[in-house]
């Protein structure tokens, strides 16, 4: 809808598109646990919905069971 309106200036379309993208990423981070980790090069992030807390809980349960 934003890009199909001919009366909207190009700069306003770009600014609104950036705003929508930022809000979408924040929504994914806050509500769905999106994690962005650098891959070691410092340039491109790795996106995942990984929750490390659940992994460590499983690891601790396994360690307790081995004792």
Coordinates of C-alpha atoms in Angstrom, one line a residue:
X1 CA 0.0 0.0 0.0
X2 CA 2.8 2.3 0.8
X3 CA 4.6 2.0 -2.5
X4 CA 1.4 2.0 -4.7
X5 CA 0.3 5.5 -3.6
X6 CA 1.5 7.9 -6.3
X7 CA 1.1 11.0 -4.1
X8 CA 3.7 10.0 -1.6
X9 CA 7.3 11.2 -2.1
X10 CA 10.1 8.7 -2.7
X11 CA 12.0 9.9 0.4
X12 CA 8.9 9.3 2.6
X13 CA 8.4 5.9 1.1
X14 CA 12.0 4.9 1.8
X15 CA 11.8 6.3 5.4
X16 CA 8.5 4.5 6.1
X17 CA 9.9 1.2 4.7
X18 CA 12.9 1.5 7.0
X19 CA 10.7 2.2 9.9
X20 CA 8.5 -0.9 9.1
X21 CA 11.7 -3.1 8.8
X22 CA 13.0 -1.9 12.2
X23 CA 9.7 -2.5 13.9
X24 CA 9.4 -6.0 12.4
X25 CA 12.9 -7.0 13.6
X26 CA 12.2 -5.6 17.1
X27 CA 9.0 -7.6 17.1
X28 CA 10.8 -10.8 16.2
X29 CA 13.5 -10.2 18.8
X30 CA 11.1 -9.3 21.7
X31 CA 8.3 -11.8 21.1
X32 CA 9.8 -14.7 19.2
X33 CA 13.4 -14.8 20.6
X34 CA 15.3 -13.9 17.4
X35 CA 19.0 -13.9 18.0
X36 CA 21.6 -12.2 15.9
X37 CA 25.1 -13.4 16.4
X38 CA 28.2 -12.4 14.4
X39 CA 29.9 -15.2 12.5
X40 CA 33.4 -14.2 13.4
X41 CA 34.1 -11.9 10.5
X42 CA 32.2 -9.1 12.2
X43 CA 30.2 -8.4 9.0
X44 CA 27.3 -10.8 8.5
X45 CA 25.2 -11.9 11.4
X46 CA 23.7 -15.4 11.9
X47 CA 20.0 -15.3 12.6
X48 CA 18.4 -18.0 14.7
X49 CA 15.5 -18.6 17.1
X50 CA 17.9 -20.4 19.5
X51 CA 17.3 -20.2 23.2
X52 CA 20.5 -21.0 25.0
X53 CA 18.9 -21.1 28.4
X54 CA 16.9 -24.3 27.4
X55 CA 20.1 -25.8 26.1
X56 CA 22.0 -25.3 29.3
X57 CA 19.1 -26.7 31.4
X58 CA 19.2 -29.8 29.3
X59 CA 23.0 -30.0 29.7
X60 CA 22.8 -29.6 33.5
X61 CA 20.1 -32.4 33.7
X62 CA 22.4 -34.7 31.7
X63 CA 25.3 -33.9 33.9
X64 CA 23.3 -34.6 37.0
X65 CA 22.1 -37.9 35.6
X66 CA 25.6 -39.0 34.9
X67 CA 26.7 -38.5 38.5

